[in-house]
């Protein structure tokens, strides 16, 4: 049974790519490397494709991984902007 992909999965995935590896991503996210690895594995299982090719020294995005990375970055940025806009308008309306 596949796990639904959440914003947390996307956040972990983009952090892995930005950091160039699972261990550094885990350190920046303040979670265990195992949690990051399991999140990536769950996404790959759900999507039925490999997103990242891993070696002991590097990661490489697959075509599917590059596509998802681009889309996830856009989605996470828009989500963040929406939350910030909502917070600002809530503050303005409560004055």
N, CA, C and O atoms as a MOPAC input file, in Angstrom:
PM7 MOZYME 1SCF
protein

 N      0.85200 1    -1.19600 1     0.00000 1
 C      0.00000 1     0.00000 1     0.00000 1
 C      0.88400 1     1.24000 1     0.00000 1
 O      1.78600 1     1.35700 1     0.83000 1
 N      0.63900 1     2.15800 1    -0.91200 1
 C      1.48300 1     3.33900 1    -1.00800 1
 C      0.99400 1     4.44600 1    -0.07600 1
 O     -0.19000 1     4.55300 1     0.24200 1
 N      1.94300 1     5.25200 1     0.34000 1
 C      1.67700 1     6.35900 1     1.24600 1
 C      1.37700 1     7.61200 1     0.43600 1
 O      2.08200 1     7.89000 1    -0.53400 1
 N      0.35400 1     8.37800 1     0.80300 1
 C      0.11300 1     9.64100 1     0.09500 1
 C      1.31400 1    10.58200 1     0.28000 1
 O      1.91000 1    10.63400 1     1.35600 1
 N      1.64500 1    11.29700 1    -0.74400 1
 C      2.76600 1    12.23400 1    -0.66300 1
 C      2.28800 1    13.51600 1     0.00000 1
 O      1.28900 1    14.10500 1    -0.41100 1
 N      3.00600 1    13.93700 1     1.02100 1
 C      2.64800 1    15.12400 1     1.79200 1
 C      3.63600 1    16.26000 1     1.52700 1
 O      4.65700 1    16.06900 1     0.86700 1
 N      3.31800 1    17.42900 1     2.04700 1
 C      4.24300 1    18.55100 1     1.94000 1
 C      5.56600 1    18.21700 1     2.62400 1
 O      6.62600 1    18.64900 1     2.17200 1
 N      5.50500 1    17.46000 1     3.69700 1
 C      6.73100 1    17.07400 1     4.40000 1
 C      7.62000 1    16.22200 1     3.49800 1
 O      8.83700 1    16.40600 1     3.47600 1
 N      7.02000 1    15.29200 1     2.75500 1
 C      7.79700 1    14.48900 1     1.80800 1
 C      8.49400 1    15.40000 1     0.79200 1
 O      9.68000 1    15.23400 1     0.50700 1
 N      7.74800 1    16.35500 1     0.25400 1
 C      8.31400 1    17.26900 1    -0.73900 1
 C      9.41200 1    18.13000 1    -0.14200 1
 O     10.42700 1    18.39400 1    -0.78800 1
 N      9.20700 1    18.56500 1     1.08500 1
 C     10.21100 1    19.36800 1     1.77900 1
 C     11.49600 1    18.55700 1     1.98100 1
 O     12.59300 1    19.05800 1     1.73200 1
 N     11.35800 1    17.31600 1     2.42800 1
 C     12.51900 1    16.44400 1     2.61700 1
 C     13.22700 1    16.22300 1     1.27800 1
 O     14.45300 1    16.30700 1     1.19800 1
 N     12.45200 1    15.93900 1     0.22900 1
 C     13.01900 1    15.67100 1    -1.08100 1
 C     13.81700 1    16.86800 1    -1.59300 1
 O     14.95400 1    16.70700 1    -2.03600 1
 N     13.23600 1    18.06000 1    -1.53800 1
 C     13.94500 1    19.24000 1    -2.03600 1
 C     15.18200 1    19.53200 1    -1.19600 1
 O     16.19000 1    20.00200 1    -1.72300 1
 N     15.11600 1    19.26200 1     0.08300 1
 C     16.27700 1    19.48400 1     0.95700 1
 C     17.39900 1    18.50900 1     0.61100 1
 O     18.56900 1    18.89200 1     0.62400 1
 N     17.06500 1    17.25500 1     0.30100 1
 C     18.07200 1    16.27400 1    -0.11300 1
 C     18.81400 1    16.79700 1    -1.34100 1
 O     20.04300 1    16.75900 1    -1.39900 1
 N     18.06100 1    17.27800 1    -2.30700 1
 C     18.65600 1    17.77100 1    -3.55300 1
 C     19.48500 1    19.02200 1    -3.28300 1
 O     20.62000 1    19.12800 1    -3.74600 1
 N     18.92800 1    19.96000 1    -2.54300 1
 C     19.64000 1    21.20500 1    -2.25300 1
 C     20.94400 1    20.95500 1    -1.49100 1
 O     21.94400 1    21.63500 1    -1.71900 1
 N     20.92400 1    19.98100 1    -0.59500 1
 C     22.10000 1    19.67500 1     0.22800 1
 C     23.07100 1    18.71500 1    -0.45100 1
 O     24.22800 1    18.60300 1    -0.04500 1
 N     22.60900 1    18.03800 1    -1.46400 1
 C     23.46500 1    17.10300 1    -2.17000 1
 C     23.61800 1    15.75900 1    -1.48700 1
 O     24.51700 1    14.98900 1    -1.82400 1
 N     22.74800 1    15.47000 1    -0.52900 1
 C     22.81800 1    14.17300 1     0.13000 1
 C     21.84400 1    14.05100 1     1.28100 1
 O     21.32200 1    15.04600 1     1.78400 1
 N     21.60700 1    12.81300 1     1.69300 1
 C     20.63300 1    12.53700 1     2.73900 1
 C     21.11200 1    12.95300 1     4.12600 1
 O     20.33200 1    13.48000 1     4.91900 1
 N     22.38200 1    12.72000 1     4.42000 1
 C     22.89400 1    13.03800 1     5.76300 1
 C     22.85700 1    14.53200 1     6.04600 1
 O     22.42400 1    14.95400 1     7.11900 1
 N     23.31000 1    15.33500 1     5.08300 1
 C     23.29200 1    16.78700 1     5.27000 1
 C     21.85100 1    17.29900 1     5.34400 1
 O     21.54800 1    18.18400 1     6.14400 1
 N     20.97100 1    16.75100 1     4.51800 1
 C     19.55500 1    17.14500 1     4.56400 1
 C     18.97400 1    16.83200 1     5.93500 1
 O     18.26400 1    17.65500 1     6.51400 1
 N     19.27000 1    15.64800 1     6.45600 1
 C     18.76700 1    15.25600 1     7.77700 1
 C     19.26500 1    16.21500 1     8.84800 1
 O     18.50600 1    16.61300 1     9.73200 1
 N     20.53800 1    16.58600 1     8.77000 1
 C     21.10100 1    17.51000 1     9.75900 1
 C     20.39100 1    18.86100 1     9.69900 1
 O     20.06500 1    19.43600 1    10.73700 1
 N     20.15100 1    19.37000 1     8.49200 1
 C     19.48100 1    20.67300 1     8.36100 1
 C     18.01300 1    20.61800 1     8.76300 1
 O     17.45500 1    21.60300 1     9.24800 1
 N     17.39600 1    19.46300 1     8.56000 1
 C     15.98700 1    19.29800 1     8.93000 1
 C     15.82100 1    18.89800 1    10.39300 1
 O     14.71000 1    18.86200 1    10.92100 1
 N     16.94700 1    18.59700 1    11.03500 1
 C     16.95400 1    18.17600 1    12.43400 1
 C     16.17000 1    16.87800 1    12.65000 1
 O     15.41300 1    16.73800 1    13.61000 1
 N     16.37600 1    15.94300 1    11.73200 1
 C     15.77900 1    14.61100 1    11.82200 1
 C     16.88300 1    13.58800 1    11.54500 1
 O     17.98800 1    13.95600 1    11.14600 1
 N     16.59000 1    12.33200 1    11.75300 1
 C     17.58600 1    11.29800 1    11.50800 1
 C     17.73600 1    11.03900 1    10.00800 1
 O     16.78800 1    11.22900 1     9.24600 1
 N     18.92900 1    10.60500 1     9.58300 1
 C     19.10200 1    10.22600 1     8.17900 1
 C     18.11200 1     9.13100 1     7.77000 1
 O     17.66500 1     9.08800 1     6.62400 1
 N     17.77600 1     8.25500 1     8.70900 1
 C     16.81300 1     7.18700 1     8.44000 1
 C     15.44700 1     7.75800 1     8.07200 1
 O     14.78300 1     7.24900 1     7.16900 1
 N     15.02700 1     8.81200 1     8.76600 1
 C     13.72500 1     9.43200 1     8.47600 1
 C     13.71200 1    10.02000 1     7.07100 1
 O     12.71200 1     9.91200 1     6.36000 1
 N     14.81100 1    10.63900 1     6.66900 1
 C     14.90800 1    11.21700 1     5.33400 1
 C     14.90300 1    10.10900 1     4.27900 1
 O     14.22600 1    10.21400 1     3.25600 1
 N     15.65500 1     9.06100 1     4.54000 1
 C     15.72400 1     7.92800 1     3.61600 1
 C     14.36000 1     7.25400 1     3.46100 1
 O     13.95500 1     6.91100 1     2.35100 1
 N     13.66100 1     7.06800 1     4.57300 1
 C     12.33400 1     6.43900 1     4.52200 1
 C     11.33400 1     7.32100 1     3.77200 1
 O     10.47800 1     6.81400 1     3.04700 1
 N     11.44200 1     8.63100 1     3.94600 1
 C     10.55400 1     9.55100 1     3.24200 1
 C     10.78200 1     9.45500 1     1.73400 1
 O      9.82900 1     9.39600 1     0.95700 1
 N     12.04000 1     9.44000 1     1.33500 1
 C     12.37100 1     9.31400 1    -0.08700 1
 C     11.88300 1     7.97800 1    -0.63900 1
 O     11.30400 1     7.92700 1    -1.72400 1
 N     12.11300 1     6.90600 1     0.09900 1
 C     11.68100 1     5.57400 1    -0.34100 1
 C     10.16200 1     5.51700 1    -0.48600 1
 O      9.65100 1     4.91000 1    -1.42700 1
 N      9.43700 1     6.14700 1     0.44500 1
 C      7.96900 1     6.15700 1     0.37800 1
 C      7.49400 1     6.90700 1    -0.86600 1
 O      6.54800 1     6.48200 1    -1.53000 1
 N      8.15100 1     8.02200 1    -1.17700 1
 C      7.78000 1     8.78000 1    -2.37800 1
 C      8.04000 1     7.96100 1    -3.63100 1
 O      7.19900 1     7.89900 1    -4.52900 1
 N      9.20300 1     7.33500 1    -3.68700 1
 C      9.54100 1     6.53400 1    -4.86000 1
 C      8.58200 1     5.35200 1    -5.00900 1
 O      8.19700 1     4.98900 1    -6.12100 1
 N      8.20900 1     4.76500 1    -3.89300 1
 C      7.24400 1     3.65600 1    -3.93400 1
 C      5.88100 1     4.13500 1    -4.42700 1
 O      5.26200 1     3.49500 1    -5.27700 1
 N      5.42600 1     5.24600 1    -3.89800 1
 C      4.12600 1     5.79200 1    -4.28900 1
 C      4.09900 1     6.15500 1    -5.77100 1
 O      3.12400 1     5.87700 1    -6.46900 1
 N      5.17000 1     6.77300 1    -6.24200 1
 C      5.23000 1     7.21300 1    -7.63600 1
 C      5.63000 1     6.09300 1    -8.59000 1
 O      5.44500 1     6.19900 1    -9.80300 1
 N      6.17300 1     5.03200 1    -8.03400 1
 C      6.56500 1     3.90200 1    -8.86200 1
 C      7.77800 1     4.16700 1    -9.73300 1
 O      7.92900 1     3.57100 1   -10.79900 1
 N      8.64700 1     5.06600 1    -9.27600 1
 C      9.84400 1     5.39100 1   -10.04200 1
 C     10.95800 1     5.85700 1    -9.11200 1
 O     10.70700 1     6.31000 1    -7.99500 1
 N     12.17900 1     5.73700 1    -9.59000 1
 C     13.33400 1     6.23100 1    -8.84900 1
 C     13.45500 1     7.73000 1    -9.09200 1
 O     13.37500 1     8.18600 1   -10.23300 1
 N     13.64800 1     8.48900 1    -8.03100 1
 C     13.78900 1     9.93800 1    -8.13500 1
 C     15.25200 1    10.36900 1    -8.07200 1
 O     15.67300 1    11.32500 1    -8.72400 1
 N     16.01400 1     9.62900 1    -7.26100 1
 C     17.41500 1     9.96900 1    -7.03900 1
 C     18.26100 1     8.71200 1    -7.15700 1
 O     17.95800 1     7.68600 1    -6.54700 1
 N     19.32500 1     8.80100 1    -7.94800 1
 C     20.31000 1     7.72300 1    -7.99200 1
 C     21.37500 1     8.06600 1    -6.96300 1
 O     21.94400 1     9.15700 1    -6.98900 1
 N     21.64300 1     7.13000 1    -6.05700 1
 C     22.56800 1     7.39200 1    -4.95800 1
 C     23.80500 1     6.52400 1    -5.05300 1
 O     23.74100 1     5.34500 1    -5.40200 1
 N     24.92700 1     7.13400 1    -4.73400 1
 C     26.15200 1     6.38600 1    -4.48400 1
 C     26.60900 1     6.80400 1    -3.09000 1
 O     25.96300 1     7.63000 1    -2.44500 1
 N     27.70100 1     6.24800 1    -2.63400 1
 C     28.18300 1     6.61700 1    -1.29500 1
 C     28.68600 1     8.05500 1    -1.25600 1
 O     28.80100 1     8.64300 1    -0.18000 1
 N     28.98400 1     8.62200 1    -2.41300 1
 C     29.56300 1     9.97000 1    -2.43600 1
 C     28.69100 1    11.04300 1    -3.08600 1
 O     28.96400 1    12.23300 1    -2.92800 1
 N     27.65400 1    10.64400 1    -3.80800 1
 C     26.87400 1    11.66400 1    -4.50800 1
 C     25.45800 1    11.18800 1    -4.80300 1
 O     25.12200 1    10.01100 1    -4.67800 1
 N     24.65100 1    12.15500 1    -5.19700 1
 C     23.29100 1    11.86200 1    -5.66800 1
 C     23.13700 1    12.47500 1    -7.04400 1
 O     23.76200 1    13.48800 1    -7.35800 1
 N     22.30700 1    11.86100 1    -7.85800 1
 C     21.97600 1    12.37600 1    -9.18500 1
 C     20.47800 1    12.22400 1    -9.37800 1
 O     19.91400 1    11.15500 1    -9.14500 1
 N     19.84500 1    13.29800 1    -9.80300 1
 C     18.41400 1    13.23300 1   -10.07300 1
 C     18.15300 1    12.47000 1   -11.36000 1
 O     18.86700 1    12.63900 1   -12.34800 1
 N     17.14100 1    11.63900 1   -11.34200 1
 C     16.64800 1    11.02900 1   -12.57200 1
 C     15.80600 1    12.08600 1   -13.28400 1
 O     15.56900 1    13.16200 1   -12.73500 1
 N     15.35700 1    11.79000 1   -14.49000 1
 C     14.47300 1    12.73400 1   -15.19000 1
 C     13.21100 1    12.99200 1   -14.37300 1
 O     12.76200 1    14.13200 1   -14.25500 1
 N     12.64400 1    11.93000 1   -13.81000 1
 C     11.45000 1    12.08600 1   -12.96800 1
 C     11.77500 1    12.90200 1   -11.73000 1
 O     10.96900 1    13.72600 1   -11.29900 1
 N     12.95200 1    12.67900 1   -11.15600 1
 C     13.37900 1    13.42900 1    -9.98200 1
 C     13.55400 1    14.90100 1   -10.28600 1
 O     13.17300 1    15.75200 1    -9.48300 1
 N     14.12900 1    15.21000 1   -11.43900 1
 C     14.31500 1    16.61900 1   -11.83300 1
 C     12.97100 1    17.29900 1   -12.03300 1
 O     12.77400 1    18.43700 1   -11.60500 1
 N     12.05000 1    16.60100 1   -12.68200 1
 C     10.71200 1    17.14900 1   -12.89800 1
 C     10.02700 1    17.42900 1   -11.55300 1
 O      9.47900 1    18.51000 1   -11.33500 1
 N     10.06900 1    16.43500 1   -10.65700 1
 C      9.42600 1    16.61000 1    -9.35500 1
 C     10.10600 1    17.71000 1    -8.55400 1
 O      9.43100 1    18.49500 1    -7.88800 1
 N     11.42600 1    17.77700 1    -8.60700 1
 C     12.16200 1    18.81300 1    -7.87700 1
 C     11.71700 1    20.20500 1    -8.31900 1
 O     11.45400 1    21.07200 1    -7.48600 1
 N     11.63500 1    20.41300 1    -9.62200 1
 C     11.20400 1    21.71800 1   -10.14500 1
 C      9.78800 1    22.04900 1    -9.69400 1
 O      9.51400 1    23.16500 1    -9.25200 1
 N      8.90300 1    21.08600 1    -9.80700 1
 C      7.49900 1    21.30400 1    -9.41700 1
 C      7.36100 1    21.49500 1    -7.90100 1
 O      6.61400 1    22.36000 1    -7.44400 1
 N      8.08600 1    20.68300 1    -7.13200 1
 C      8.00200 1    20.75700 1    -5.67200 1
 C      8.51100 1    22.10200 1    -5.16900 1
 O      7.91500 1    22.69400 1    -4.27000 1
 N      9.61000 1    22.58800 1    -5.74400 1
 C     10.12700 1    23.90200 1    -5.34100 1
 C      9.08900 1    24.98800 1    -5.57300 1
 O      8.87400 1    25.85000 1    -4.72000 1
 N      8.45100 1    24.94000 1    -6.72600 1
 C      7.43100 1    25.93600 1    -7.05000 1
 C      6.25100 1    25.83000 1    -6.07600 1
 O      5.77100 1    26.83600 1    -5.55400 1
 N      5.79700 1    24.60900 1    -5.84300 1
 C      4.66800 1    24.39100 1    -4.94300 1
 C      4.97900 1    24.85600 1    -3.51600 1
 O      4.16000 1    25.52700 1    -2.88800 1
 N      6.15300 1    24.50000 1    -3.01100 1
 C      6.52200 1    24.88000 1    -1.64400 1
 C      6.67500 1    26.39700 1    -1.51900 1
 O      6.30200 1    26.97700 1    -0.49900 1
 N      7.22000 1    27.03600 1    -2.55200 1
 C      7.35800 1    28.48700 1    -2.53400 1
 C      5.97900 1    29.14300 1    -2.52200 1
 O      5.74000 1    30.07200 1    -1.74900 1
 N      5.07900 1    28.66900 1    -3.36800 1
 C      3.72700 1    29.23300 1    -3.41400 1
 C      2.98200 1    28.99800 1    -2.09900 1
 O      2.25200 1    29.87200 1    -1.63100 1
 N      3.16600 1    27.83300 1    -1.51300 1
 C      2.53500 1    27.52900 1    -0.23000 1
 C      3.03800 1    28.49400 1     0.84400 1
 O      2.25200 1    29.03700 1     1.62100 1
 N      4.34800 1    28.70100 1     0.87800 1
 C      4.94700 1    29.62400 1     1.83900 1
 C      4.42300 1    31.04600 1     1.63400 1
 O      4.08600 1    31.73300 1     2.59800 1
 N      4.35700 1    31.47900 1     0.38300 1
 C      3.85000 1    32.81500 1     0.07800 1
 C      2.38900 1    32.95800 1     0.49900 1
 O      1.98500 1    34.00500 1     1.00500 1
 N      1.60900 1    31.91900 1     0.29200 1
 C      0.19700 1    31.94800 1     0.68400 1
 C      0.06600 1    32.10000 1     2.19200 1
 O     -0.73500 1    32.89900 1     2.67700 1
 N      0.85600 1    31.33100 1     2.93000 1
 C      0.79900 1    31.43400 1     4.39100 1
 C      1.22300 1    32.81300 1     4.86000 1
 O      0.60000 1    33.38400 1     5.75500 1
 N      2.27200 1    33.35300 1     4.26700 1
 C      2.74300 1    34.67900 1     4.65900 1
 C      1.73500 1    35.75200 1     4.30100 1
 O      1.54300 1    36.69200 1     5.07200 1
 N      1.08400 1    35.63800 1     3.14900 1
 C      0.05400 1    36.59300 1     2.75500 1
 C     -1.13700 1    36.51900 1     3.70300 1
 O     -1.66700 1    37.54500 1     4.12700 1
 N     -1.55500 1    35.29000 1     4.03500 1
 C     -2.67900 1    35.11700 1     4.95900 1
 C     -2.35200 1    35.68900 1     6.33000 1
 O     -3.21400 1    36.29700 1     6.96500 1
 N     -1.13700 1    35.50600 1     6.79000 1
 C     -0.75000 1    36.05500 1     8.10100 1
 C     -0.78700 1    37.57500 1     8.07700 1
 O     -1.27300 1    38.20500 1     9.01600 1
 N     -0.27100 1    38.16300 1     6.99600 1
 C     -0.26800 1    39.62700 1     6.88700 1
 C     -1.68400 1    40.17000 1     6.84200 1
 O     -1.99400 1    41.14300 1     7.53000 1
 N     -2.54800 1    39.55600 1     6.04200 1
 C     -3.91300 1    40.06800 1     5.93800 1
 C     -4.67400 1    39.85100 1     7.24000 1
 O     -5.53100 1    40.66300 1     7.58800 1
 N     -4.38700 1    38.78600 1     7.95900 1
 C     -5.03400 1    38.55200 1     9.25100 1
 C     -4.62700 1    39.62800 1    10.23000 1
 O     -5.46200 1    40.14400 1    10.97300 1
 N     -3.34200 1    39.97400 1    10.23900 1
 C     -2.85700 1    41.04200 1    11.13100 1
 C     -3.48900 1    42.37300 1    10.76800 1
 O     -3.89000 1    43.13500 1    11.64700 1
 N     -3.57900 1    42.65700 1     9.46500 1
 C     -4.17300 1    43.91800 1     9.02900 1
 C     -5.64700 1    43.99600 1     9.38400 1
 O     -6.13000 1    45.04900 1     9.80000 1
 N     -6.37100 1    42.88700 1     9.22500 1
 C     -7.79600 1    42.87400 1     9.50100 1
 C     -8.11100 1    42.88200 1    10.99200 1
 O     -9.21900 1    43.25400 1    11.37800 1
 N     -7.17300 1    42.48600 1    11.83000 1
 C     -7.44400 1    42.44700 1    13.26600 1
 C     -7.10600 1    43.76600 1    13.93300 1
 O     -7.34400 1    43.93200 1    15.13000 1
 N     -6.55600 1    44.70300 1    13.18200 1
 C     -6.18900 1    46.01900 1    13.75600 1
 C     -7.37700 1    46.91300 1    13.89800 1
 O     -7.24500 1    48.04600 1    14.36000 1

